[in-house]
Tab-separated table of C-alpha atoms in Angstrom:
chain	number	residue	atom	x	y	z
A	1	MET	CA	-26.881	-70.101	54.061
A	2	GLU	CA	-30.096	-70.588	56.048
A	3	ASN	CA	-31.418	-72.911	53.339
A	4	LEU	CA	-28.125	-74.795	53.471
A	5	SER	CA	-28.423	-75.272	57.229
A	6	ASP	CA	-31.929	-76.678	56.781
A	7	ALA	CA	-30.694	-79.038	54.055
A	8	LEU	CA	-27.844	-80.271	56.234
A	9	GLU	CA	-30.211	-80.864	59.149
A	10	LYS	CA	-32.451	-82.966	56.898
A	11	LEU	CA	-29.452	-85.001	55.761
A	12	LYS	CA	-28.446	-85.664	59.358
A	13	LEU	CA	-31.997	-86.750	60.106
A	14	SER	CA	-31.993	-89.135	57.152
A	15	SER	CA	-29.012	-91.011	58.589
A	16	THR	CA	-30.995	-91.926	61.716
A	17	ASP	CA	-34.545	-91.963	60.358
A	18	LYS	CA	-34.807	-94.498	57.556
A	19	ALA	CA	-38.369	-93.352	56.895
A	20	THR	CA	-37.110	-90.056	55.516
A	21	GLU	CA	-38.368	-89.735	51.957
A	22	SER	CA	-35.772	-90.068	49.228
A	23	SER	CA	-37.195	-86.942	47.576
A	24	SER	CA	-36.288	-84.953	50.705
A	25	VAL	CA	-32.748	-86.325	50.618
A	26	GLU	CA	-32.408	-85.525	46.913
A	27	SER	CA	-33.626	-81.956	47.393
A	28	SER	CA	-31.191	-81.491	50.276
A	29	LEU	CA	-28.320	-82.752	48.114
A	30	ASP	CA	-29.369	-80.405	45.300
A	31	CYS	CA	-29.339	-77.503	47.746
A	32	LEU	CA	-25.882	-78.494	48.948
A	33	LEU	CA	-24.500	-78.741	45.403
A	34	LYS	CA	-25.901	-75.313	44.601
A	35	ALA	CA	-24.323	-73.837	47.735
A	36	LEU	CA	-20.954	-75.391	46.876
A	37	GLY	CA	-21.210	-73.934	43.400
A	38	ASN	CA	-21.880	-70.452	44.760
A	39	SER	CA	-19.369	-70.419	47.624
A	40	ASN	CA	-17.405	-73.629	47.923
A	41	THR	CA	-15.227	-72.753	50.902
A	42	GLU	CA	-18.049	-71.272	52.975
A	43	ALA	CA	-20.362	-74.229	52.272
A	44	SER	CA	-17.560	-76.693	53.049
A	45	MET	CA	-16.918	-74.986	56.381
A	46	LYS	CA	-20.614	-75.373	57.189
A	47	ILE	CA	-20.429	-79.087	56.329
A	48	GLN	CA	-17.416	-79.395	58.632
A	49	GLU	CA	-19.156	-77.494	61.424
A	50	MET	CA	-22.232	-79.731	61.283
A	51	ASP	CA	-20.173	-82.942	60.892
A	52	ILE	CA	-22.001	-84.048	57.762
A	53	LEU	CA	-19.293	-86.124	56.062
A	54	PRO	CA	-20.057	-89.334	58.071
A	55	VAL	CA	-23.684	-89.012	56.944
A	56	PHE	CA	-22.575	-89.612	53.363
A	57	LEU	CA	-21.471	-93.161	54.229
A	58	SER	CA	-25.060	-94.380	54.264
A	59	LEU	CA	-25.733	-92.669	50.926
A	60	LEU	CA	-22.721	-94.077	49.049
A	61	SER	CA	-24.478	-97.170	47.799
A	62	PRO	CA	-24.246	-98.485	44.217
A	63	GLN	CA	-28.000	-99.064	44.364
A	64	SER	CA	-28.860	-95.529	45.469
A	65	SER	CA	-30.309	-93.132	42.919
A	66	CYS	CA	-28.526	-90.195	44.549
A	67	THR	CA	-25.044	-91.728	44.728
A	68	HIS	CA	-23.647	-89.619	41.882
A	69	LYS	CA	-24.800	-86.435	43.669
A	70	VAL	CA	-23.185	-87.491	46.934
A	71	VAL	CA	-19.897	-88.290	45.197
A	72	ASN	CA	-20.094	-84.976	43.336
A	73	ILE	CA	-20.458	-83.194	46.684
A	74	ILE	CA	-17.428	-85.030	48.095
A	75	ALA	CA	-15.437	-84.052	45.004
A	76	GLU	CA	-16.407	-80.415	45.515
A	77	VAL	CA	-15.625	-80.231	49.232
A	78	ALA	CA	-12.265	-81.988	48.646
A	79	LYS	CA	-11.175	-78.993	46.581
A	80	ASN	CA	-10.501	-77.415	49.977
A	81	GLU	CA	-7.295	-78.532	51.644
A	82	PHE	CA	-8.818	-78.533	55.139
A	83	MET	CA	-11.495	-81.046	54.047
A	84	ARG	CA	-9.246	-83.733	52.541
A	85	SER	CA	-8.059	-85.360	55.756
A	86	LEU	CA	-11.612	-85.104	57.111
A	87	CYS	CA	-12.874	-87.141	54.143
A	88	VAL	CA	-10.332	-89.844	55.010
A	89	GLU	CA	-11.184	-89.750	58.722
A	90	ALA	CA	-14.903	-90.038	57.935
A	91	GLY	CA	-14.246	-93.401	56.285
A	92	LEU	CA	-15.312	-92.292	52.804
A	93	LEU	CA	-12.453	-93.933	50.891
A	94	PRO	CA	-13.554	-97.621	50.986
A	95	PRO	CA	-17.048	-96.982	49.570
A	96	LEU	CA	-15.658	-94.492	47.044
A	97	ILE	CA	-13.137	-97.012	45.771
A	98	GLN	CA	-15.885	-99.623	45.424
A	99	LEU	CA	-17.791	-97.162	43.265
A	100	LEU	CA	-14.908	-97.083	40.753
A	101	ASN	CA	-16.374	-100.365	39.509
A	102	SER	CA	-19.876	-98.943	39.084
A	103	PRO	CA	-21.534	-99.579	35.698
A	104	ASP	CA	-22.765	-95.967	35.802
A	105	GLN	CA	-20.192	-93.824	33.965
A	106	GLU	CA	-21.314	-90.642	35.755
A	107	VAL	CA	-20.705	-92.289	39.133
A	108	VAL	CA	-17.214	-93.407	38.036
A	109	LEU	CA	-16.448	-89.913	36.743
A	110	GLN	CA	-17.502	-88.187	39.982
A	111	THR	CA	-15.694	-90.850	42.027
A	112	GLY	CA	-12.519	-90.205	40.054
A	113	ARG	CA	-12.892	-86.482	40.750
A	114	ALA	CA	-13.462	-87.118	44.453
A	115	LEU	CA	-10.444	-89.407	44.855
A	116	GLY	CA	-8.237	-87.150	42.763
A	117	ASN	CA	-9.168	-84.097	44.822
A	118	ILE	CA	-8.648	-85.944	48.112
A	119	CYS	CA	-5.149	-86.896	46.909
A	120	TYR	CA	-4.235	-83.456	45.592
A	121	ASP	CA	-1.297	-82.036	47.546
A	122	SER	CA	-2.253	-84.273	50.472
A	123	HIS	CA	0.206	-86.910	51.661
A	124	GLU	CA	-2.380	-88.485	53.961
A	125	GLY	CA	-5.042	-88.571	51.268
A	126	SER	CA	-2.817	-90.007	48.548
A	127	SER	CA	-1.279	-92.577	50.921
A	128	GLU	CA	-4.680	-93.897	51.953
A	129	VAL	CA	-5.989	-93.979	48.393
A	130	VAL	CA	-2.872	-95.812	47.194
A	131	LEU	CA	-3.006	-98.333	50.058
A	132	ALA	CA	-6.612	-99.103	49.169
A	133	GLY	CA	-5.594	-100.003	45.594
A	134	ALA	CA	-7.519	-97.242	43.828
A	135	ALA	CA	-4.669	-96.299	41.491
A	136	GLN	CA	-4.506	-99.787	40.003
A	137	ILE	CA	-8.262	-99.803	39.364
A	138	VAL	CA	-8.023	-96.401	37.681
A	139	ALA	CA	-5.098	-97.579	35.532
A	140	GLU	CA	-7.113	-100.596	34.391
A	141	HIS	CA	-10.042	-98.340	33.498
A	142	ILE	CA	-7.759	-96.194	31.344
A	143	LYS	CA	-6.411	-99.290	29.589
A	144	SER	CA	-9.911	-100.478	28.762
A	145	LEU	CA	-11.243	-97.081	27.628
A	146	TYR	CA	-8.388	-95.279	25.851
A	147	GLN	CA	-9.530	-96.169	22.309
A	148	ASN	CA	-13.068	-94.833	22.809
A	149	THR	CA	-13.363	-91.365	21.241
A	150	GLU	CA	-16.905	-90.549	22.377
A	151	PRO	CA	-17.041	-87.096	24.047
A	152	GLU	CA	-18.316	-88.440	27.369
A	153	ASN	CA	-15.598	-91.080	27.418
A	154	GLN	CA	-12.924	-88.451	26.732
A	155	LYS	CA	-14.217	-86.481	29.711
A	156	LEU	CA	-13.995	-89.604	31.874
A	157	LEU	CA	-10.472	-90.365	30.639
A	158	THR	CA	-9.390	-86.816	31.474
A	159	VAL	CA	-10.644	-87.216	35.040
A	160	LEU	CA	-9.093	-90.673	35.457
A	161	CYS	CA	-5.712	-89.477	34.180
A	162	GLY	CA	-5.909	-86.621	36.675
A	163	THR	CA	-6.769	-89.054	39.466
A	164	LEU	CA	-3.832	-91.278	38.562
A	165	THR	CA	-1.464	-88.304	38.491
A	166	ASN	CA	-2.597	-86.955	41.864
A	167	CYS	CA	-2.312	-90.402	43.441
A	168	SER	CA	1.215	-91.002	42.167
A	169	PHE	CA	2.670	-87.512	42.655
A	170	TYR	CA	5.862	-87.776	44.764
A	171	ASN	CA	5.181	-91.512	45.195
A	172	ASP	CA	8.067	-93.379	43.568
A	173	SER	CA	6.859	-96.806	44.661
A	174	LEU	CA	3.432	-96.324	43.091
A	175	GLN	CA	4.965	-94.850	39.943
A	176	ALA	CA	7.146	-97.975	39.710
A	177	GLN	CA	4.048	-100.172	40.116
A	178	LEU	CA	2.203	-98.301	37.384
A	179	ILE	CA	5.189	-98.634	35.072
A	180	SER	CA	5.352	-102.382	35.736
A	181	MET	CA	1.632	-102.548	34.860
A	182	GLY	CA	2.449	-101.099	31.442
A	183	VAL	CA	0.578	-97.841	31.906
A	184	ILE	CA	3.093	-95.806	29.856
A	185	PRO	CA	2.402	-97.431	26.453
A	186	THR	CA	-1.321	-97.019	27.122
A	187	LEU	CA	-0.947	-93.315	27.900
A	188	VAL	CA	1.199	-92.751	24.791
A	189	LYS	CA	-1.446	-94.420	22.619
A	190	LEU	CA	-4.116	-92.376	24.392
A	191	LEU	CA	-2.219	-89.190	23.537
A	192	ALA	CA	-2.011	-90.200	19.878
A	193	ILE	CA	-5.716	-90.981	19.613
A	194	HIS	CA	-6.949	-87.935	21.564
A	195	SER	CA	-4.322	-85.324	20.627
A	196	HIS	CA	-7.102	-82.927	19.544
A	197	ASN	CA	-8.551	-82.906	23.085
A	198	THR	CA	-6.704	-80.160	24.954
A	199	ALA	CA	-7.772	-81.107	28.482
A	200	LEU	CA	-6.951	-84.795	28.021
A	201	THR	CA	-3.632	-83.971	26.333
A	202	GLU	CA	-2.601	-81.788	29.262
A	203	MET	CA	-3.426	-84.546	31.751
A	204	CYS	CA	-1.315	-86.986	29.744
A	205	LEU	CA	1.619	-84.575	29.776
A	206	VAL	CA	1.427	-84.151	33.556
A	207	ALA	CA	1.329	-87.943	33.970
A	208	PHE	CA	4.308	-88.299	31.609
A	209	GLY	CA	6.275	-85.798	33.681
A	210	ASN	CA	5.752	-87.936	36.810
A	211	LEU	CA	6.609	-91.255	35.181
A	212	ALA	CA	9.602	-89.968	33.203
A	213	GLU	CA	11.559	-89.207	36.367
A	214	LEU	CA	12.232	-92.913	37.031
A	215	GLU	CA	14.814	-94.805	34.992
A	216	SER	CA	12.356	-97.660	34.479
A	217	GLY	CA	9.912	-95.080	33.128
A	218	LYS	CA	12.444	-93.714	30.646
A	219	GLU	CA	13.202	-97.249	29.471
A	220	GLN	CA	9.525	-97.966	28.901
A	221	PHE	CA	9.013	-94.641	27.106
A	222	ALA	CA	11.908	-95.597	24.792
A	223	SER	CA	9.893	-98.605	23.587
A	224	THR	CA	7.020	-96.360	22.448
A	225	ASN	CA	6.666	-93.640	19.807
A	226	ILE	CA	6.615	-90.910	22.471
A	227	ALA	CA	9.243	-88.868	20.588
A	228	GLU	CA	7.080	-88.594	17.465
A	229	GLU	CA	3.980	-87.772	19.478
A	230	LEU	CA	5.666	-85.055	21.537
A	231	VAL	CA	7.306	-83.421	18.537
A	232	HIS	CA	4.038	-83.536	16.592
A	233	LEU	CA	2.224	-82.003	19.558
A	234	PHE	CA	4.908	-79.344	19.996
A	235	GLN	CA	4.670	-78.303	16.356
A	236	LYS	CA	0.957	-77.554	16.779
A	237	GLN	CA	1.346	-75.327	19.840
A	238	THR	CA	1.160	-71.550	19.712
A	239	GLU	CA	0.625	-70.838	23.420
A	240	PHE	CA	3.568	-70.534	25.781
A	241	GLU	CA	1.858	-72.504	28.566
A	242	LYS	CA	1.304	-75.529	26.298
A	243	LYS	CA	4.903	-75.485	25.054
A	244	GLU	CA	6.115	-75.218	28.633
A	245	MET	CA	4.233	-78.399	29.572
A	246	ILE	CA	5.879	-80.269	26.712
A	247	PHE	CA	9.322	-78.936	27.643
A	248	GLU	CA	8.806	-80.291	31.165
A	249	VAL	CA	8.330	-83.776	29.697
A	250	LEU	CA	11.126	-83.458	27.136
A	251	ALA	CA	13.732	-82.567	29.760
A	252	PRO	CA	13.694	-85.853	31.740
A	253	LEU	CA	13.157	-87.960	28.611
A	254	ALA	CA	16.152	-86.354	26.866
A	255	GLU	CA	18.390	-87.796	29.584
A	256	ASN	CA	17.948	-91.229	27.977
A	257	ASP	CA	20.368	-91.942	25.102
A	258	LEU	CA	17.882	-93.933	23.029
A	259	ILE	CA	15.144	-91.331	23.417
A	260	LYS	CA	17.640	-88.578	22.462
A	261	LEU	CA	18.099	-90.256	19.098
A	262	GLN	CA	14.365	-90.738	18.672
A	263	LEU	CA	13.707	-87.068	19.444
A	264	VAL	CA	16.320	-85.897	16.935
A	265	GLU	CA	14.983	-88.232	14.257
A	266	ALA	CA	11.441	-86.997	14.965
A	267	GLY	CA	12.489	-83.412	14.215
A	268	LEU	CA	12.905	-81.925	17.683
A	269	VAL	CA	16.090	-80.091	16.705
A	270	GLU	CA	14.245	-78.119	14.039
A	271	CYS	CA	11.545	-77.229	16.557
A	272	LEU	CA	14.117	-76.020	19.085
A	273	LEU	CA	15.945	-73.944	16.490
A	274	GLU	CA	12.673	-72.309	15.509
A	275	VAL	CA	11.972	-71.460	19.153
A	276	VAL	CA	15.453	-69.962	19.480
A	277	ALA	CA	14.991	-67.885	16.322
A	278	GLN	CA	11.643	-66.577	17.533
A	279	THR	CA	12.733	-65.719	21.086
A	280	VAL	CA	16.444	-64.841	21.000
A	281	ASP	CA	15.723	-61.107	20.682
A	282	GLY	CA	12.491	-61.185	22.650
A	283	GLU	CA	12.066	-59.045	25.753
A	284	ARG	CA	8.941	-60.693	27.189
A	285	GLN	CA	9.365	-62.969	30.194
A	286	GLU	CA	7.841	-65.885	28.295
A	287	ASP	CA	10.365	-65.383	25.464
A	288	VAL	CA	13.233	-65.586	27.960
A	289	CYS	CA	11.708	-68.724	29.504
A	290	GLN	CA	11.211	-70.430	26.144
A	291	LEU	CA	14.762	-69.598	25.069
A	292	LYS	CA	16.158	-71.070	28.271
A	293	MET	CA	14.037	-74.235	28.056
A	294	ALA	CA	14.951	-74.779	24.410
A	295	SER	CA	18.633	-74.275	25.219
A	296	ASP	CA	18.466	-76.663	28.178
A	297	VAL	CA	16.912	-79.411	26.059
A	298	MET	CA	19.473	-78.770	23.311
A	299	VAL	CA	22.271	-79.260	25.842
A	300	LEU	CA	20.677	-82.505	27.034
A	301	LEU	CA	20.574	-83.761	23.456
A	302	LEU	CA	24.306	-83.075	23.144
A	303	LEU	CA	25.202	-85.074	26.237
A	304	GLY	CA	25.588	-88.835	26.476
A	305	GLY	CA	27.053	-91.753	24.622
A	306	LYS	CA	26.030	-90.554	21.154
A	307	GLU	CA	27.347	-87.023	21.651
A	308	GLY	CA	29.422	-86.913	18.470
A	309	TRP	CA	26.563	-88.051	16.236
A	310	LEU	CA	24.133	-85.646	17.849
A	311	GLN	CA	26.540	-82.737	17.646
A	312	SER	CA	27.069	-83.302	13.930
A	313	THR	CA	23.291	-83.542	13.440
A	314	LEU	CA	22.666	-80.315	15.335
A	315	THR	CA	25.409	-78.518	13.436
A	316	ALA	CA	24.054	-79.681	10.086
A	317	SER	CA	20.502	-78.764	11.087
A	318	GLY	CA	21.149	-75.277	12.365
A	319	ASP	CA	24.731	-74.353	11.640
A	320	ILE	CA	25.451	-74.310	15.370
A	321	LYS	CA	29.059	-74.333	16.565
A	322	VAL	CA	29.499	-76.609	19.577
């Protein structure tokens, strides 16, 4: 921690003494990143104590060679709830949002992490990020990158999807804006192209869960092949946690009559019946949970304007009396 204090003092000096060598700044940033990696909360508290966040303003320049390190540090400290509002108060959001348009992919990735972490479970953070227009920039990035299957691009897409989700969580107005921008068809295509990437797939599912709550979202999902993609993804899963994530998307989508039909035609009924068969006599907590989720979705499929058709389909598929 003594080395960290020295590094923080040098950073403070650099903000007032422009003659400070860039190598000294870089070494101080490296020390700070190492400290955050070893003990994030303790290092963040030290940064708070020494009021270092405003110092980063002068280092968040697109032309600076250490910008990606500074943004990485902000992303790390914003993992702590007590630092998120401080990042906003320090005025870090405007320069961070400008960096979303950086030609350096590493800078964009770390900026996405920083903004996403500032928004996470923080009403103040997400409100400020949304007001500054960051979510729209992130959505446009996803639209332009979703077809690129290079590993580094998939990592960036995963971060950007996470940023978008954190920004829009519990924010109906922003979710409506994103839907009007056509983000849902893009995310569905992204899922189809990158279905082998577990981290990216999970981020897509979380985003789907947010957007599927709105009626306009359900309507837009109905114009895509989301039913086929979700059923295909479900069929590949062996882990309870992954199936649970898909169930959480299926539930709101199955409230839409058109999507109900699409899900049945895609083979969801067979998947649900298999889950029931595998868990009906199970004693594990996850078996009970899966049985309940499968039953809940089955009930949703039976409700609505096409109830008779769906009931006959379910009965024919699994010999279920309804």
